[in-house]
């Protein structure tokens, strides 16, 4: 049984169909990178997977639990109580960090663990301290987001996501708001998580990173999955013409 599956997903905004019958399975411990040009549907796919957008049709399943399925050609979501428990399976890291500006680093990391996961203060703070060390943020516990660099803010965002103890982490272009030096910082953190067998789905424009860290790469174009396979095979030897055209711009 896959940890995460979406099957035959369709999504439109008005007359514009942005996802055409998309299916994707992710196994536990697997790292999957989703690549493609802007407007290819990558972020919409992630937003559907994390219940930030509703699908028009299709299935959304976490470890055998249905968050949504098609009934009479329409997407029907599970009751709120079931969705609430399903939401514990994943965390999402946004490209623009989405930290609470009026919360300290420690409060940003512990707030949801306390309020949503209902952890004890001792448990939440102990875990947060471990994550702060892991993310190289020691001594920054009482800082506010405006006092941190972009790279540090994104590391707080990753710590906050991990504080929820998810089984799968989704990243929506985690380095797109950062300069090249800070990008390296974040990619190093994600690489470390991959070595620890954290299950991840990463929407990224970093092709070398996708090739070196991912188990699989999915190339999307105009709302379709055009090519999918072993990361090195797709990046270094793409089969589809459209994939070749896209990757030609990134050839090293």
PDB file of C-alpha atoms in Angstrom:
ATOM      1  CA  UNK A   1       0.000   0.000   0.000  1.00  0.00           C
ATOM      2  CA  UNK A   2       1.383   3.407  -0.991  1.00  0.00           C
ATOM      3  CA  UNK A   3       1.774   6.071   1.679  1.00  0.00           C
ATOM      4  CA  UNK A   4       0.177   8.613  -0.649  1.00  0.00           C
ATOM      5  CA  UNK A   5      -1.831   8.271  -3.865  1.00  0.00           C
ATOM      6  CA  UNK A   6      -3.773  10.534  -6.153  1.00  0.00           C
ATOM      7  CA  UNK A   7      -5.685   8.872  -8.974  1.00  0.00           C
ATOM      8  CA  UNK A   8      -7.251  10.362 -12.127  1.00  0.00           C
ATOM      9  CA  UNK A   9      -7.345  13.876 -10.697  1.00  0.00           C
ATOM     10  CA  UNK A  10      -8.993  16.619 -12.714  1.00  0.00           C
ATOM     11  CA  UNK A  11      -9.014  20.259 -11.669  1.00  0.00           C
ATOM     12  CA  UNK A  12     -10.250  23.341 -13.509  1.00  0.00           C
ATOM     13  CA  UNK A  13     -10.342  27.020 -12.691  1.00  0.00           C
ATOM     14  CA  UNK A  14     -13.331  28.254 -14.677  1.00  0.00           C
ATOM     15  CA  UNK A  15     -12.851  27.081 -18.275  1.00  0.00           C
ATOM     16  CA  UNK A  16      -9.150  26.376 -17.776  1.00  0.00           C
ATOM     17  CA  UNK A  17      -8.407  22.730 -16.989  1.00  0.00           C
ATOM     18  CA  UNK A  18      -5.114  22.755 -15.060  1.00  0.00           C
ATOM     19  CA  UNK A  19      -4.870  19.055 -14.140  1.00  0.00           C
ATOM     20  CA  UNK A  20      -5.829  16.403 -16.707  1.00  0.00           C
ATOM     21  CA  UNK A  21      -6.344  12.944 -15.227  1.00  0.00           C
ATOM     22  CA  UNK A  22      -3.212  13.016 -13.054  1.00  0.00           C
ATOM     23  CA  UNK A  23      -2.181   9.935 -11.051  1.00  0.00           C
ATOM     24  CA  UNK A  24       0.799   9.616  -8.699  1.00  0.00           C
ATOM     25  CA  UNK A  25       1.788   7.102  -6.003  1.00  0.00           C
ATOM     26  CA  UNK A  26       4.476   7.732  -3.393  1.00  0.00           C
ATOM     27  CA  UNK A  27       5.939   4.945  -1.254  1.00  0.00           C
ATOM     28  CA  UNK A  28       7.233   5.371   2.291  1.00  0.00           C
ATOM     29  CA  UNK A  29      10.816   6.684   2.355  1.00  0.00           C
ATOM     30  CA  UNK A  30      10.672   7.784  -1.296  1.00  0.00           C
ATOM     31  CA  UNK A  31      11.723  11.224  -2.571  1.00  0.00           C
ATOM     32  CA  UNK A  32       9.811  12.382  -5.659  1.00  0.00           C
ATOM     33  CA  UNK A  33      10.644  15.636  -7.446  1.00  0.00           C
ATOM     34  CA  UNK A  34       8.053  17.289  -9.683  1.00  0.00           C
ATOM     35  CA  UNK A  35       9.523  19.480 -12.421  1.00  0.00           C
ATOM     36  CA  UNK A  36       8.072  21.535 -15.261  1.00  0.00           C
ATOM     37  CA  UNK A  37       7.690  25.090 -16.491  1.00  0.00           C
ATOM     38  CA  UNK A  38       5.496  27.688 -14.767  1.00  0.00           C
ATOM     39  CA  UNK A  39       1.819  26.990 -15.336  1.00  0.00           C
ATOM     40  CA  UNK A  40       2.319  23.240 -15.811  1.00  0.00           C
ATOM     41  CA  UNK A  41       0.104  22.417 -12.801  1.00  0.00           C
ATOM     42  CA  UNK A  42       2.840  21.439 -10.306  1.00  0.00           C
ATOM     43  CA  UNK A  43       1.726  23.726  -7.460  1.00  0.00           C
ATOM     44  CA  UNK A  44      -1.973  22.982  -8.080  1.00  0.00           C
ATOM     45  CA  UNK A  45      -1.170  19.287  -7.765  1.00  0.00           C
ATOM     46  CA  UNK A  46       0.462  19.950  -4.375  1.00  0.00           C
ATOM     47  CA  UNK A  47      -2.430  22.131  -3.244  1.00  0.00           C
ATOM     48  CA  UNK A  48      -4.920  19.388  -4.142  1.00  0.00           C
ATOM     49  CA  UNK A  49      -2.779  16.830  -2.311  1.00  0.00           C
ATOM     50  CA  UNK A  50      -2.771  18.978   0.852  1.00  0.00           C
ATOM     51  CA  UNK A  51      -6.484  19.900   0.737  1.00  0.00           C
ATOM     52  CA  UNK A  52      -5.799  23.592  -0.030  1.00  0.00           C
ATOM     53  CA  UNK A  53      -7.681  23.152  -3.322  1.00  0.00           C
ATOM     54  CA  UNK A  54     -10.661  20.909  -4.001  1.00  0.00           C
ATOM     55  CA  UNK A  55     -10.445  18.504  -6.916  1.00  0.00           C
ATOM     56  CA  UNK A  56     -13.201  18.283  -9.523  1.00  0.00           C
ATOM     57  CA  UNK A  57     -12.698  14.535  -9.951  1.00  0.00           C
ATOM     58  CA  UNK A  58     -10.354  11.859  -8.698  1.00  0.00           C
ATOM     59  CA  UNK A  59      -9.146  10.084  -5.576  1.00  0.00           C
ATOM     60  CA  UNK A  60      -6.869  11.306  -2.792  1.00  0.00           C
ATOM     61  CA  UNK A  61      -5.624   8.563  -0.442  1.00  0.00           C
ATOM     62  CA  UNK A  62      -3.233   8.527   2.509  1.00  0.00           C
ATOM     63  CA  UNK A  63      -2.189   5.039   3.667  1.00  0.00           C
ATOM     64  CA  UNK A  64      -5.455   3.521   2.502  1.00  0.00           C
ATOM     65  CA  UNK A  65      -7.638   6.282   3.955  1.00  0.00           C
ATOM     66  CA  UNK A  66      -9.724   8.115   1.375  1.00  0.00           C
ATOM     67  CA  UNK A  67      -9.700  11.908   1.715  1.00  0.00           C
ATOM     68  CA  UNK A  68     -11.699  12.172  -1.521  1.00  0.00           C
ATOM     69  CA  UNK A  69     -13.167   9.918  -4.199  1.00  0.00           C
ATOM     70  CA  UNK A  70     -15.324  10.291  -7.305  1.00  0.00           C
ATOM     71  CA  UNK A  71     -19.006   9.502  -6.848  1.00  0.00           C
ATOM     72  CA  UNK A  72     -21.379   9.982  -9.821  1.00  0.00           C
ATOM     73  CA  UNK A  73     -18.663  11.830 -11.773  1.00  0.00           C
ATOM     74  CA  UNK A  74     -18.116  14.312  -8.923  1.00  0.00           C
ATOM     75  CA  UNK A  75     -15.407  14.537  -6.273  1.00  0.00           C
ATOM     76  CA  UNK A  76     -16.757  13.848  -2.779  1.00  0.00           C
ATOM     77  CA  UNK A  77     -14.621  14.560   0.289  1.00  0.00           C
ATOM     78  CA  UNK A  78     -14.575  12.583   3.525  1.00  0.00           C
ATOM     79  CA  UNK A  79     -16.361  14.042   6.588  1.00  0.00           C
ATOM     80  CA  UNK A  80     -14.472  16.795   8.441  1.00  0.00           C
ATOM     81  CA  UNK A  81     -13.504  14.527  11.339  1.00  0.00           C
ATOM     82  CA  UNK A  82     -11.848  12.060   8.944  1.00  0.00           C
ATOM     83  CA  UNK A  83     -10.094  14.836   7.012  1.00  0.00           C
ATOM     84  CA  UNK A  84      -8.762  16.177  10.299  1.00  0.00           C
ATOM     85  CA  UNK A  85      -7.052  12.864  11.062  1.00  0.00           C
ATOM     86  CA  UNK A  86      -5.780  12.544   7.465  1.00  0.00           C
ATOM     87  CA  UNK A  87      -4.181  16.007   7.718  1.00  0.00           C
ATOM     88  CA  UNK A  88      -1.808  14.606  10.358  1.00  0.00           C
ATOM     89  CA  UNK A  89      -0.133  12.549   7.638  1.00  0.00           C
ATOM     90  CA  UNK A  90       1.528  15.489   5.909  1.00  0.00           C
ATOM     91  CA  UNK A  91       3.080  18.937   6.229  1.00  0.00           C
ATOM     92  CA  UNK A  92       3.631  21.513   3.481  1.00  0.00           C
ATOM     93  CA  UNK A  93       6.593  23.902   3.196  1.00  0.00           C
ATOM     94  CA  UNK A  94       5.710  26.990   1.148  1.00  0.00           C
ATOM     95  CA  UNK A  95       8.032  28.899  -1.178  1.00  0.00           C
ATOM     96  CA  UNK A  96       7.484  32.169   0.723  1.00  0.00           C
ATOM     97  CA  UNK A  97       7.954  30.621   4.193  1.00  0.00           C
ATOM     98  CA  UNK A  98       4.496  31.745   5.501  1.00  0.00           C
ATOM     99  CA  UNK A  99       5.832  32.248   9.029  1.00  0.00           C
ATOM    100  CA  UNK A 100       3.810  34.229  11.556  1.00  0.00           C
ATOM    101  CA  UNK A 101       5.688  37.580  11.661  1.00  0.00           C
ATOM    102  CA  UNK A 102       4.608  38.375  15.247  1.00  0.00           C
ATOM    103  CA  UNK A 103       5.727  34.959  16.595  1.00  0.00           C
ATOM    104  CA  UNK A 104       9.271  34.104  17.667  1.00  0.00           C
ATOM    105  CA  UNK A 105      11.123  31.200  16.038  1.00  0.00           C
ATOM    106  CA  UNK A 106      10.202  28.953  18.979  1.00  0.00           C
ATOM    107  CA  UNK A 107       6.530  29.947  18.893  1.00  0.00           C
ATOM    108  CA  UNK A 108       6.350  29.489  15.106  1.00  0.00           C
ATOM    109  CA  UNK A 109       7.676  25.942  15.513  1.00  0.00           C
ATOM    110  CA  UNK A 110       5.656  24.879  18.575  1.00  0.00           C
ATOM    111  CA  UNK A 111       2.314  26.595  17.993  1.00  0.00           C
ATOM    112  CA  UNK A 112       0.644  23.968  15.776  1.00  0.00           C
ATOM    113  CA  UNK A 113       2.178  21.074  17.726  1.00  0.00           C
ATOM    114  CA  UNK A 114       0.514  22.476  20.861  1.00  0.00           C
ATOM    115  CA  UNK A 115      -2.799  23.607  19.344  1.00  0.00           C
ATOM    116  CA  UNK A 116      -3.394  21.023  16.606  1.00  0.00           C
ATOM    117  CA  UNK A 117      -1.459  17.934  17.738  1.00  0.00           C
ATOM    118  CA  UNK A 118      -2.356  18.663  21.375  1.00  0.00           C
ATOM    119  CA  UNK A 119       1.183  17.840  22.525  1.00  0.00           C
ATOM    120  CA  UNK A 120       2.210  18.717  26.065  1.00  0.00           C
ATOM    121  CA  UNK A 121       4.317  21.869  26.417  1.00  0.00           C
ATOM    122  CA  UNK A 122       7.270  19.754  27.535  1.00  0.00           C
ATOM    123  CA  UNK A 123       6.992  17.424  24.515  1.00  0.00           C
ATOM    124  CA  UNK A 124       6.506  20.225  21.949  1.00  0.00           C
ATOM    125  CA  UNK A 125       9.380  22.347  23.290  1.00  0.00           C
ATOM    126  CA  UNK A 126      11.746  19.379  23.605  1.00  0.00           C
ATOM    127  CA  UNK A 127      11.073  18.383  19.977  1.00  0.00           C
ATOM    128  CA  UNK A 128      11.382  22.016  18.809  1.00  0.00           C
ATOM    129  CA  UNK A 129      14.799  22.349  20.502  1.00  0.00           C
ATOM    130  CA  UNK A 130      16.010  19.230  18.663  1.00  0.00           C
ATOM    131  CA  UNK A 131      14.745  20.654  15.351  1.00  0.00           C
ATOM    132  CA  UNK A 132      16.349  24.052  16.011  1.00  0.00           C
ATOM    133  CA  UNK A 133      19.737  22.342  16.463  1.00  0.00           C
ATOM    134  CA  UNK A 134      19.141  20.141  13.403  1.00  0.00           C
ATOM    135  CA  UNK A 135      18.310  23.194  11.249  1.00  0.00           C
ATOM    136  CA  UNK A 136      21.381  25.118  12.430  1.00  0.00           C
ATOM    137  CA  UNK A 137      19.279  27.741  14.217  1.00  0.00           C
ATOM    138  CA  UNK A 138      20.742  27.477  17.729  1.00  0.00           C
ATOM    139  CA  UNK A 139      20.659  30.844  19.499  1.00  0.00           C
ATOM    140  CA  UNK A 140      17.837  32.097  17.254  1.00  0.00           C
ATOM    141  CA  UNK A 141      14.941  30.735  19.368  1.00  0.00           C
ATOM    142  CA  UNK A 142      13.727  34.198  20.424  1.00  0.00           C
ATOM    143  CA  UNK A 143      14.302  35.926  17.080  1.00  0.00           C
ATOM    144  CA  UNK A 144      11.391  37.080  14.926  1.00  0.00           C
ATOM    145  CA  UNK A 145      11.179  36.306  11.178  1.00  0.00           C
ATOM    146  CA  UNK A 146      12.172  39.891  10.237  1.00  0.00           C
ATOM    147  CA  UNK A 147      15.480  39.358  12.096  1.00  0.00           C
ATOM    148  CA  UNK A 148      16.395  36.306  10.013  1.00  0.00           C
ATOM    149  CA  UNK A 149      17.785  35.785   6.507  1.00  0.00           C
ATOM    150  CA  UNK A 150      15.592  34.149   3.877  1.00  0.00           C
ATOM    151  CA  UNK A 151      17.489  30.889   4.297  1.00  0.00           C
ATOM    152  CA  UNK A 152      17.002  30.959   8.063  1.00  0.00           C
ATOM    153  CA  UNK A 153      13.285  31.706   7.629  1.00  0.00           C
ATOM    154  CA  UNK A 154      12.915  28.729   5.308  1.00  0.00           C
ATOM    155  CA  UNK A 155      14.756  26.515   7.822  1.00  0.00           C
ATOM    156  CA  UNK A 156      12.277  27.660  10.503  1.00  0.00           C
ATOM    157  CA  UNK A 157       9.454  26.776   8.086  1.00  0.00           C
ATOM    158  CA  UNK A 158      10.926  23.276   7.592  1.00  0.00           C
ATOM    159  CA  UNK A 159      11.335  22.858  11.386  1.00  0.00           C
ATOM    160  CA  UNK A 160       7.713  23.938  11.845  1.00  0.00           C
ATOM    161  CA  UNK A 161       6.584  21.361   9.262  1.00  0.00           C
ATOM    162  CA  UNK A 162       8.643  18.606  10.952  1.00  0.00           C
ATOM    163  CA  UNK A 163       7.296  19.593  14.381  1.00  0.00           C
ATOM    164  CA  UNK A 164       3.944  18.167  13.260  1.00  0.00           C
ATOM    165  CA  UNK A 165       5.641  14.742  12.958  1.00  0.00           C
ATOM    166  CA  UNK A 166       4.313  14.140   9.415  1.00  0.00           C
ATOM    167  CA  UNK A 167       4.789  10.919   7.479  1.00  0.00           C
ATOM    168  CA  UNK A 168       5.230  12.896   4.249  1.00  0.00           C
ATOM    169  CA  UNK A 169       6.615  16.381   3.586  1.00  0.00           C
ATOM    170  CA  UNK A 170       5.518  18.427   0.571  1.00  0.00           C
ATOM    171  CA  UNK A 171       7.743  21.270  -0.656  1.00  0.00           C
ATOM    172  CA  UNK A 172       6.417  23.896  -3.071  1.00  0.00           C
ATOM    173  CA  UNK A 173       9.524  25.374  -4.748  1.00  0.00           C
ATOM    174  CA  UNK A 174      11.324  25.782  -1.398  1.00  0.00           C
ATOM    175  CA  UNK A 175      14.244  27.747  -2.869  1.00  0.00           C
ATOM    176  CA  UNK A 176      12.509  30.016  -5.411  1.00  0.00           C
ATOM    177  CA  UNK A 177      12.468  33.029  -3.050  1.00  0.00           C
ATOM    178  CA  UNK A 178      16.170  32.660  -2.185  1.00  0.00           C
ATOM    179  CA  UNK A 179      19.435  33.787  -3.761  1.00  0.00           C
ATOM    180  CA  UNK A 180      21.881  31.070  -4.960  1.00  0.00           C
ATOM    181  CA  UNK A 181      23.942  31.016  -1.745  1.00  0.00           C
ATOM    182  CA  UNK A 182      20.884  30.576   0.478  1.00  0.00           C
ATOM    183  CA  UNK A 183      19.442  28.031  -1.971  1.00  0.00           C
ATOM    184  CA  UNK A 184      22.439  25.783  -1.235  1.00  0.00           C
ATOM    185  CA  UNK A 185      21.649  25.988   2.496  1.00  0.00           C
ATOM    186  CA  UNK A 186      18.099  24.720   2.019  1.00  0.00           C
ATOM    187  CA  UNK A 187      19.021  22.004  -0.474  1.00  0.00           C
ATOM    188  CA  UNK A 188      21.555  20.706   2.080  1.00  0.00           C
ATOM    189  CA  UNK A 189      18.785  20.435   4.707  1.00  0.00           C
ATOM    190  CA  UNK A 190      16.495  18.562   2.287  1.00  0.00           C
ATOM    191  CA  UNK A 191      19.385  16.277   1.309  1.00  0.00           C
ATOM    192  CA  UNK A 192      19.893  15.442   4.982  1.00  0.00           C
ATOM    193  CA  UNK A 193      16.173  14.620   5.357  1.00  0.00           C
ATOM    194  CA  UNK A 194      16.382  12.375   2.280  1.00  0.00           C
ATOM    195  CA  UNK A 195      19.317  10.486   3.828  1.00  0.00           C
ATOM    196  CA  UNK A 196      17.106   9.904   6.893  1.00  0.00           C
ATOM    197  CA  UNK A 197      14.442   8.354   4.614  1.00  0.00           C
ATOM    198  CA  UNK A 198      11.882  11.139   5.093  1.00  0.00           C
ATOM    199  CA  UNK A 199       9.150  10.708   2.478  1.00  0.00           C
ATOM    200  CA  UNK A 200       9.075  13.884   0.362  1.00  0.00           C
ATOM    201  CA  UNK A 201       7.391  15.318  -2.720  1.00  0.00           C
ATOM    202  CA  UNK A 202       9.320  18.356  -3.943  1.00  0.00           C
ATOM    203  CA  UNK A 203       8.240  20.820  -6.620  1.00  0.00           C
ATOM    204  CA  UNK A 204      11.562  22.289  -7.730  1.00  0.00           C
ATOM    205  CA  UNK A 205      13.460  24.118 -10.486  1.00  0.00           C
ATOM    206  CA  UNK A 206      16.796  22.755  -9.211  1.00  0.00           C
ATOM    207  CA  UNK A 207      17.526  20.042 -11.793  1.00  0.00           C
ATOM    208  CA  UNK A 208      20.894  18.838 -10.467  1.00  0.00           C
ATOM    209  CA  UNK A 209      19.359  18.576  -6.999  1.00  0.00           C
ATOM    210  CA  UNK A 210      16.322  16.681  -8.344  1.00  0.00           C
ATOM    211  CA  UNK A 211      18.645  14.234 -10.115  1.00  0.00           C
ATOM    212  CA  UNK A 212      20.976  13.681  -7.142  1.00  0.00           C
ATOM    213  CA  UNK A 213      18.470  13.519  -4.268  1.00  0.00           C
ATOM    214  CA  UNK A 214      15.257  12.076  -5.744  1.00  0.00           C
ATOM    215  CA  UNK A 215      14.346   8.474  -6.313  1.00  0.00           C
ATOM    216  CA  UNK A 216      11.898   9.512  -9.020  1.00  0.00           C
ATOM    217  CA  UNK A 217      11.283  12.589 -11.148  1.00  0.00           C
ATOM    218  CA  UNK A 218       7.897  13.538 -12.605  1.00  0.00           C
ATOM    219  CA  UNK A 219       7.865  16.019 -15.504  1.00  0.00           C
ATOM    220  CA  UNK A 220       4.614  17.942 -15.963  1.00  0.00           C
ATOM    221  CA  UNK A 221       3.551  20.080 -18.895  1.00  0.00           C
ATOM    222  CA  UNK A 222       0.210  21.864 -19.409  1.00  0.00           C
ATOM    223  CA  UNK A 223      -1.498  19.824 -16.697  1.00  0.00           C
ATOM    224  CA  UNK A 224      -0.295  16.419 -17.898  1.00  0.00           C
ATOM    225  CA  UNK A 225       2.394  14.077 -16.579  1.00  0.00           C
ATOM    226  CA  UNK A 226       4.538  13.779 -19.701  1.00  0.00           C
ATOM    227  CA  UNK A 227       7.343  11.629 -18.295  1.00  0.00           C
ATOM    228  CA  UNK A 228       8.066   9.856 -15.018  1.00  0.00           C
ATOM    229  CA  UNK A 229      10.877   7.563 -13.938  1.00  0.00           C
ATOM    230  CA  UNK A 230      14.200   7.087 -12.196  1.00  0.00           C
ATOM    231  CA  UNK A 231      15.595  10.540 -11.387  1.00  0.00           C
ATOM    232  CA  UNK A 232      18.927  10.131 -13.199  1.00  0.00           C
ATOM    233  CA  UNK A 233      17.254   8.589 -16.263  1.00  0.00           C
ATOM    234  CA  UNK A 234      14.686  11.382 -16.639  1.00  0.00           C
ATOM    235  CA  UNK A 235      17.153  14.243 -16.053  1.00  0.00           C
ATOM    236  CA  UNK A 236      20.128  12.841 -18.002  1.00  0.00           C
ATOM    237  CA  UNK A 237      18.368  10.780 -20.694  1.00  0.00           C
ATOM    238  CA  UNK A 238      14.767  11.955 -21.134  1.00  0.00           C
ATOM    239  CA  UNK A 239      12.698   9.932 -23.582  1.00  0.00           C
ATOM    240  CA  UNK A 240       9.952  12.403 -24.452  1.00  0.00           C
ATOM    241  CA  UNK A 241      10.610  15.283 -26.848  1.00  0.00           C
ATOM    242  CA  UNK A 242       8.874  17.829 -24.598  1.00  0.00           C
ATOM    243  CA  UNK A 243      11.038  16.756 -21.616  1.00  0.00           C
ATOM    244  CA  UNK A 244      14.160  17.120 -23.758  1.00  0.00           C
ATOM    245  CA  UNK A 245      13.127  20.665 -24.768  1.00  0.00           C
ATOM    246  CA  UNK A 246      12.488  21.648 -21.149  1.00  0.00           C
ATOM    247  CA  UNK A 247      15.745  20.193 -19.817  1.00  0.00           C
ATOM    248  CA  UNK A 248      17.832  21.686 -22.637  1.00  0.00           C
ATOM    249  CA  UNK A 249      17.563  25.028 -20.806  1.00  0.00           C
ATOM    250  CA  UNK A 250      19.148  23.500 -17.708  1.00  0.00           C
ATOM    251  CA  UNK A 251      21.977  21.528 -19.298  1.00  0.00           C
ATOM    252  CA  UNK A 252      25.099  22.029 -17.257  1.00  0.00           C
TER     253      UNK A 252
END
